[in-house]
XYZ file of C-alpha atoms in Angstrom:
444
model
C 87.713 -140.574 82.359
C 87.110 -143.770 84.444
C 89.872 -146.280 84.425
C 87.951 -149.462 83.799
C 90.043 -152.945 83.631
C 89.941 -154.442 80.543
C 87.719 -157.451 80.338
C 85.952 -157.984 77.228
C 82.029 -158.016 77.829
C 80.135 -161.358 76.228
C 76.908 -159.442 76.343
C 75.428 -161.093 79.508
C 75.077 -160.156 82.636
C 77.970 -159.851 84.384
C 78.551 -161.843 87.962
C 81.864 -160.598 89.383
C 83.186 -162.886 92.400
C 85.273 -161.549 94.488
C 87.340 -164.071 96.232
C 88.917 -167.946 95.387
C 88.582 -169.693 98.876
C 86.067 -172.777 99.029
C 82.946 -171.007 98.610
C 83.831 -168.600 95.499
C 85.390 -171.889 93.612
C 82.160 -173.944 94.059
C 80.080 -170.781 93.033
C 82.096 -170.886 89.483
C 81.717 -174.089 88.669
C 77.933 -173.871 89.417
C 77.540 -170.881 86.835
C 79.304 -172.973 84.430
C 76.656 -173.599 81.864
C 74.564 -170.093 83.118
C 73.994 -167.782 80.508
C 76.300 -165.000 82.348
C 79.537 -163.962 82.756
C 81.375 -164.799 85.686
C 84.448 -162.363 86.681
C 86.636 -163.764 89.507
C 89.101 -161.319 91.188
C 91.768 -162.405 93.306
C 94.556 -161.366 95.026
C 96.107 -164.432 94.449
C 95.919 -166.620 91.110
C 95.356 -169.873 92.796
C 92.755 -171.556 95.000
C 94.688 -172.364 98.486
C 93.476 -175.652 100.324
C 93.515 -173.840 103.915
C 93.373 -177.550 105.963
C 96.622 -178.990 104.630
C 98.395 -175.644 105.530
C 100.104 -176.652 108.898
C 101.533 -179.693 106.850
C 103.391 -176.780 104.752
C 104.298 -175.108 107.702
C 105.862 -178.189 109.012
C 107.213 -179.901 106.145
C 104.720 -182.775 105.307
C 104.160 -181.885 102.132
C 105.227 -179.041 99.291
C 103.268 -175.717 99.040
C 102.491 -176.146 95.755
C 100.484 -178.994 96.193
C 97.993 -178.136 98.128
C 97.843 -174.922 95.207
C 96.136 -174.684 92.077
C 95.663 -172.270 89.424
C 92.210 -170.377 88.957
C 93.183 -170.291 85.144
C 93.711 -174.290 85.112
C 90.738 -175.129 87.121
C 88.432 -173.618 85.068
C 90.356 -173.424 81.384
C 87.204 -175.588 79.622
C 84.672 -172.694 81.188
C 84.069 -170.381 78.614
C 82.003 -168.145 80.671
C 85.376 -167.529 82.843
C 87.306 -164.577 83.371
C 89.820 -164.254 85.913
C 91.757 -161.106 86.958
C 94.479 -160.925 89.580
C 94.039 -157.773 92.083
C 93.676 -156.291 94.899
C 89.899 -155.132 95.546
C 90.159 -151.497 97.389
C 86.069 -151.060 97.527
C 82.896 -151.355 95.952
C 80.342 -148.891 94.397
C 77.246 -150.100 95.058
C 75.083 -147.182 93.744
C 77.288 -146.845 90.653
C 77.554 -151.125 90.428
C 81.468 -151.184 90.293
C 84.225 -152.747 92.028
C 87.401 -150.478 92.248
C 90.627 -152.436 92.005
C 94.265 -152.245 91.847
C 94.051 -152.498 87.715
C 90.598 -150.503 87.166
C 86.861 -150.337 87.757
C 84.746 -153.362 87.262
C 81.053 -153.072 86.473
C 79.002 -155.692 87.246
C 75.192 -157.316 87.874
C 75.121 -159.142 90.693
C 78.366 -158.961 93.196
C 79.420 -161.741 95.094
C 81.885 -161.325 98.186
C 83.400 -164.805 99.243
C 86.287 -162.781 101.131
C 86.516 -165.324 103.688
C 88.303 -164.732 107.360
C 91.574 -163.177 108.017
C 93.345 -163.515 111.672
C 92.365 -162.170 114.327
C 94.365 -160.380 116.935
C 91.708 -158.742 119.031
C 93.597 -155.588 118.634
C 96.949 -156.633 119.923
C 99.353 -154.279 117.935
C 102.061 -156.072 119.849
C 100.770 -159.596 119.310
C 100.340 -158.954 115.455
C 103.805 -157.604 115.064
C 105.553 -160.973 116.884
C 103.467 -163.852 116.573
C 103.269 -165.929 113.157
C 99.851 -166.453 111.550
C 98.443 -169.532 109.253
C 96.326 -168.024 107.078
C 98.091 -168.294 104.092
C 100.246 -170.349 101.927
C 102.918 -167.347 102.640
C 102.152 -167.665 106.390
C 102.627 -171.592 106.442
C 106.159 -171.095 104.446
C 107.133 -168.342 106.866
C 106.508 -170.518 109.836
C 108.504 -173.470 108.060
C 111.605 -171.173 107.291
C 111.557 -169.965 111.022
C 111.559 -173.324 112.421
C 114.645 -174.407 110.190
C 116.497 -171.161 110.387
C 115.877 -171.257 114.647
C 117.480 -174.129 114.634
C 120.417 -173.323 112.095
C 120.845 -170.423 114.772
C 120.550 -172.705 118.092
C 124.044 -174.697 117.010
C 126.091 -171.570 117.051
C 124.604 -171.107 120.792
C 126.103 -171.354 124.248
C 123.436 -169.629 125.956
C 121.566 -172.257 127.433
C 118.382 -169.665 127.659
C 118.826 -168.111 124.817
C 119.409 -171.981 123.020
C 115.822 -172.971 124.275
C 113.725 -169.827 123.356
C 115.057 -170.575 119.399
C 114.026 -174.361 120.607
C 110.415 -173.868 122.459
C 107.242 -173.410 120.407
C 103.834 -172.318 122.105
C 100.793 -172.466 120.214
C 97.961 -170.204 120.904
C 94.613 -171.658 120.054
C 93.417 -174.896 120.568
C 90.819 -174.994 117.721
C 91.659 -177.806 114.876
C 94.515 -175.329 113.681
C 96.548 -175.435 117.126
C 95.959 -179.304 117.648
C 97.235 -180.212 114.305
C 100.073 -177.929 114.560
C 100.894 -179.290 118.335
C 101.205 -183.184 117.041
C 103.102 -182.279 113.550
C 106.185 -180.639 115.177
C 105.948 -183.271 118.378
C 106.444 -185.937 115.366
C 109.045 -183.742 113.927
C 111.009 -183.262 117.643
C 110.309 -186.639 117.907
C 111.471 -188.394 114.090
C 113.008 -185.715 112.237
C 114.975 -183.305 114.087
C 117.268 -185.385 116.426
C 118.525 -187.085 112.618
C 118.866 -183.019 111.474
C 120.391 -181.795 114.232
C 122.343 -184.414 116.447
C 124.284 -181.713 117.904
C 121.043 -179.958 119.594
C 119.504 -182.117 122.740
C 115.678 -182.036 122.077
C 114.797 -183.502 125.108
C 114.732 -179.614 126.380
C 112.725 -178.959 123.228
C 109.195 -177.614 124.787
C 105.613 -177.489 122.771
C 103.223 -175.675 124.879
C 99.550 -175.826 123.655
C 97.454 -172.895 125.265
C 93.513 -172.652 125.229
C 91.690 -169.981 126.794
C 88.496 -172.417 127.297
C 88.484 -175.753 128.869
C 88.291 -178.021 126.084
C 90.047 -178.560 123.320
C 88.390 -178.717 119.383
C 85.366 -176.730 121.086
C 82.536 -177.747 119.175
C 83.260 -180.893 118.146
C 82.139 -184.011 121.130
C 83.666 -184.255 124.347
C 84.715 -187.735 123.008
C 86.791 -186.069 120.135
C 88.313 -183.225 122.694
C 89.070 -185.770 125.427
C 91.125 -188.071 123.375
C 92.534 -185.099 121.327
C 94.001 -183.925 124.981
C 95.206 -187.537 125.531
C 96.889 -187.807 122.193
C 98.668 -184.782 122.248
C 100.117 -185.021 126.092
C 101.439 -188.736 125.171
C 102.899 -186.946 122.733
C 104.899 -184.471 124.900
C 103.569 -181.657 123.971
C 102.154 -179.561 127.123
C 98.490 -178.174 126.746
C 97.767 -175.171 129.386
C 93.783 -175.193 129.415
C 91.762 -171.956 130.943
C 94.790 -169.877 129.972
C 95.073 -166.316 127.639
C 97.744 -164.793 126.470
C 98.010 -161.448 128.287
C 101.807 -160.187 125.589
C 104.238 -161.600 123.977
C 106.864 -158.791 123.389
C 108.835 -161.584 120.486
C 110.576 -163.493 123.424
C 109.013 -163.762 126.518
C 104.651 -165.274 126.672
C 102.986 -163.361 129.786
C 99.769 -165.225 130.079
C 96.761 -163.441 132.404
C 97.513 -166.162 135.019
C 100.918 -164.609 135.985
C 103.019 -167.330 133.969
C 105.772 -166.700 131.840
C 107.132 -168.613 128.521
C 110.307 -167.862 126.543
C 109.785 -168.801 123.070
C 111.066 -166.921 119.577
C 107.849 -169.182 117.917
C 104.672 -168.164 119.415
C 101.992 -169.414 116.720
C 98.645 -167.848 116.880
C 95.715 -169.871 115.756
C 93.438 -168.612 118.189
C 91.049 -167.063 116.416
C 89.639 -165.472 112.753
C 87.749 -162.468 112.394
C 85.664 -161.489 108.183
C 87.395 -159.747 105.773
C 84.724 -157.432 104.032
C 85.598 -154.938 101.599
C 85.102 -151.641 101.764
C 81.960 -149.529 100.626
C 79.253 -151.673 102.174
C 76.691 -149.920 104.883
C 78.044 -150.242 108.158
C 74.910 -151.630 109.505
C 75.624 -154.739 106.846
C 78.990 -155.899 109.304
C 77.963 -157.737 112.392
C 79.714 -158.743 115.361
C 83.056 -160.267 114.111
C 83.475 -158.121 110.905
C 80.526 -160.762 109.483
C 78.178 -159.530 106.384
C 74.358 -160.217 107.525
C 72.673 -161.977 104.510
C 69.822 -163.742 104.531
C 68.597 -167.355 103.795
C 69.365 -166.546 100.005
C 72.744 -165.529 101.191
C 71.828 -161.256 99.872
C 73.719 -159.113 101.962
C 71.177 -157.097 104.557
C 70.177 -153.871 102.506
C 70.861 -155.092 98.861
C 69.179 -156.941 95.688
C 72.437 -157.656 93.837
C 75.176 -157.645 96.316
C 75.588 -161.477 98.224
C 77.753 -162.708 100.450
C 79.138 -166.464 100.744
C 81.518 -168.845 103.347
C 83.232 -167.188 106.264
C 81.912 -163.588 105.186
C 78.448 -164.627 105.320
C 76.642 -164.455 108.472
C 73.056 -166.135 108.314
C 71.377 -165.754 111.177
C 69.297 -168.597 112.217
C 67.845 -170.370 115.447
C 70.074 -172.859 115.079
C 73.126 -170.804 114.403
C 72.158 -167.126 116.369
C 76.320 -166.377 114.797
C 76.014 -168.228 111.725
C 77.200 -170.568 110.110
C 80.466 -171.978 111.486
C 83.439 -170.809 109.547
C 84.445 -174.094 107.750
C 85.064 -174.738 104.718
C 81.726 -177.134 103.982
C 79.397 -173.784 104.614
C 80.985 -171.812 101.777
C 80.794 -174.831 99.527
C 77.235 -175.448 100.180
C 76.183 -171.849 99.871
C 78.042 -171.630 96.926
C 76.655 -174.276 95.093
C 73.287 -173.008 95.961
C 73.547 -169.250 94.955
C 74.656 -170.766 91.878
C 71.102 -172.307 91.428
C 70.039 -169.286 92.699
C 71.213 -166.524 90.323
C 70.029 -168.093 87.079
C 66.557 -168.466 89.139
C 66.677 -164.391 90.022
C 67.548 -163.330 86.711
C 64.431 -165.376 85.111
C 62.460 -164.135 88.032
C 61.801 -167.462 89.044
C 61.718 -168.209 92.887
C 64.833 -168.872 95.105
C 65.513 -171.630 97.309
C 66.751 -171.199 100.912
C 69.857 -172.028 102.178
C 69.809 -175.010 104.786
C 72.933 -176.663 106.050
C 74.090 -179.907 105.921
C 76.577 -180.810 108.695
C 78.626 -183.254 107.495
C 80.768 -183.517 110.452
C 83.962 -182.299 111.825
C 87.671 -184.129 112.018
C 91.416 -183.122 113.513
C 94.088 -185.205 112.919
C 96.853 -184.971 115.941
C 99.331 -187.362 114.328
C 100.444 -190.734 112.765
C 97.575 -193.029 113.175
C 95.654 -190.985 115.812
C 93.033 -188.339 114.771
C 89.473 -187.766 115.364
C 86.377 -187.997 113.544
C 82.869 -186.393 114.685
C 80.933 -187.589 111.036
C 77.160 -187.495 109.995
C 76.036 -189.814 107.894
C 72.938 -190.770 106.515
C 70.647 -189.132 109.837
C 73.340 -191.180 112.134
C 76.260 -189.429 113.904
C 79.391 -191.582 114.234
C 82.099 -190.404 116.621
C 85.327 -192.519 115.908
C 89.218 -191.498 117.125
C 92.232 -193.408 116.755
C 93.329 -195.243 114.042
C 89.856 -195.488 111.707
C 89.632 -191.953 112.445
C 93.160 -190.838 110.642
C 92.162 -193.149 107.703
C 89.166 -191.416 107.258
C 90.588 -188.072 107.726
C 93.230 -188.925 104.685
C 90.551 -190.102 102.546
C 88.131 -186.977 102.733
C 91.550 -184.604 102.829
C 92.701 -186.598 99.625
C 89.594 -186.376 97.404
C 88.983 -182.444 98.593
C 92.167 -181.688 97.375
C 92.183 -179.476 93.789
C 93.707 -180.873 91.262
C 94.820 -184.979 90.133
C 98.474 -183.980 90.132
C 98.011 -182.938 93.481
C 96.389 -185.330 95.203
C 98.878 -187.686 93.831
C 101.795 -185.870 94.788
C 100.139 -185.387 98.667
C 99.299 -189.162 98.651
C 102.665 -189.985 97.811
C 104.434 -187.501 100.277
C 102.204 -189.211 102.940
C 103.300 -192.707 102.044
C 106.681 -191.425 102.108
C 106.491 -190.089 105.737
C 104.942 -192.851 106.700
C 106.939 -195.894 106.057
C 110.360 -193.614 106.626
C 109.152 -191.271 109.208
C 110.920 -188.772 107.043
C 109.426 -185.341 105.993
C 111.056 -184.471 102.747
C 110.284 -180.309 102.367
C 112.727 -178.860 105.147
C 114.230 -176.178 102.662
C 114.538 -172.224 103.560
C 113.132 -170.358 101.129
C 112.225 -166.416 101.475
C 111.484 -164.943 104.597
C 111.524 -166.274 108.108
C 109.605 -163.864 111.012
C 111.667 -161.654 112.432
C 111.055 -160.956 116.496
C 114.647 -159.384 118.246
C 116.683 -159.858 115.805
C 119.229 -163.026 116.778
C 122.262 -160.861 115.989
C 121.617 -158.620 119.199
C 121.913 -162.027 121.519
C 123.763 -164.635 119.708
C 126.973 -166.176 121.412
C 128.829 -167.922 119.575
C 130.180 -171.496 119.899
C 134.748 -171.937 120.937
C 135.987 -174.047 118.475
C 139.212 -175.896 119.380
């Protein structure tokens, strides 16, 4: 007999979500009042707000508040079910989901999967380098910094004492530039109070791009200024470069130069993360599900596909829709019109994108801003810019208690140049392991 997971039916159809990222949240809350009941599965039980990651990673704020709980989002939905597992495939013929805790029947299947890294099948690169694509990720990298540098006072090694020291950052996307300016604040602020036995003036933050342009895709005003930022800064961007290995201590890049760093971050790229059971012909390039302007996946009635998953294919956007999270929101929001509308057998209404605009922030009072408004485009950097990218980051965020307590860690930083969260806890990544090629400090 089947093992099916026990949710209690209410009767109605059933719309199981699979996925808690931007685009399955909005998606929720738009079938909140729709005769149907909505089953969201997760790996995770808590919505993660992916932008403020690197400010885990480097101590800015605490993870848990940039967290929130599916269960407290949407306790006053009484159309909500929520069940925490891992999805191992769908059944489209039979119209089940097979998970970690049972099968799942539904009506109508929605996959907001989003992106997971993407490697471009470095085995190597995988294995050494340290992601941000999860909360887990961002507290990794944060315990690796502190613990490196725990490690570099017991050093003699002068070699060994900078590759602990050194960071290079693969990807110059808004992931890498953020990242870049939050530990040149940190080397800069923070550190030299930490550590006042360790010299950071040999402390190195390489920035490498394979293109020539940083923030590709946002104006050459915003990438220009992002490049002038971050090299005031100290922090050394290598443009028209690739990584060619990186073996966990030593960079070879395909121009014949060499880095030694223990912390080689790779945001340099995100690939989909379907599940398993669809038609192969569904996947596009880039491990993308092909849907169409109602955001049904290519070959299917029921089975739709939202945010970084989703590829609609359009004039304007022959790859789809960028990857961000405003997308998934939008097309979230609409296929919630959308399914009440199908199920009455009432017509649906396209998809069209609004682009709102794009911002990075690089560092204390400098950031840029690429914003739509109103039919006008408004390209702003600096100061105005970082305001505006606090306020938008601010009201985004899940949750009162955590907007309050980012607000307040900001305002904190800011007037004491202090970032509060530098605790190990769990795991750090482990490249050659420091035992092998630690010397230790004579004390007299």
């Amino acid at each position: 007999m089947a093992n099916y997971a026990r949710i209690k039916s209410t009767g109605k159809p059933k719309v199981v979500v699979i996925g808690g990222g931007f685009g399955g949240l909005e998606l929720v809350k738009a079938l909140s009042t729709a005769q149907v009941q909505v089953i969201l599965i997760d790996k995770q039980n808590y919505h993660t707000f992916q932008p403020l990651m690197y400010q885990v990673a480097t101590s800015g704020v605490e993870a848990d508040s940039i967290i929130h709980p599916f269960r407290k989002v949407f306790e006053k939905q009484e159309n909500f079910f929520f069940r925490l597992a891992e999805v191992e495939r769908v059944d489209t013929e039979q119209q089940l989901v097979e998970t970690s805790i049972g099968l799942v029947r539904y009506d109508y299947l929605v996959i907001a999967t989003g992106a997971t890294t993407n490697y471009f099948g470095d085995a190597q690169m995988e294995q050494n380098a340290i992601s941000m694509k999860s909360v887990t990720d961002a507290i990794t990298l944060r315990n690796t910094i502190l613990c490196n540098f725990e490690n570099a006072l017991q050093l003699d090694d002068p070699a060994q004492l900078n590759s602990l020291m050194d960071y290079v950052i693969v990807g110059g996307g808004p992931t890498g530039v953020e990242l870049a300016g939050a530990l040149s604040e940190l080397k800069l602020h923070v550190f030299p109070k930490d550590y006042p036995e360790l010299d950071f003036q040999s402390m190195d933050i390489h920035l490498i791009q394979s293109g020539g342009e940083l923030l590709k895709g946002m104006s050459p005003e915003a990438s220009q200024k992002s490049l002038e930022f971050l090299e005031k800064m100290g922090v050394q961007v290598l443009l028209n470069r690739r990584v060619k290995s990186y073996d966990g201590h030593t960079v070879t890049l395909t121009s014949g130069e060499t880095l030694t760093t223990r912390n080689l971050i790779w945001a340099a790229g995100v690939t989909g993360n379907p599940v398993n059971g669809l038609k192969p012909e569904s996947l596009l390039r880039g491990n993308r599900l092909q849907v169409d302007e109602y955001n049904r996946v290519a070959g299917y009635d029921n089975v739709f596909a939202i945010g970084d998953i989703a590829a609609m294919v359009t004039p304007e956007y022959p790859h789809g829709h960028p990857m961000l999270a405003q997308p998934a929101m939008q097309q979230g929001k609409l296929l919630g019109k959308n399914l009440p509308r199908l199920m009455a057998g009432q017509p649906l209404e396209p998809f069209q994108y609004h682009d709102q605009g794009t911002m990075a922030t690089i560092g204390r009072n400098k950031a840029v801003a690429d914003l739509k408004l109103l039919g006008k485009e408004i390209k702003t950097q600096g100061f105005l810019a970082w305001l505006i990218w606090m306020f938008i980051h601010l009201i985004s965020l899940v949750g009162f208690r955590n907007r309050l307590m980012v607000m307040s860690n900001w305002f904190w930083n800011y007037f004491t140049y202090d970032s509060g969260n530098r605790l190990i806890i769990g795991n750090k990544q482990e490249n050659i392991p420091i035992k092998e090629t630690i010397t230790h400090k004579t004390v007299l």
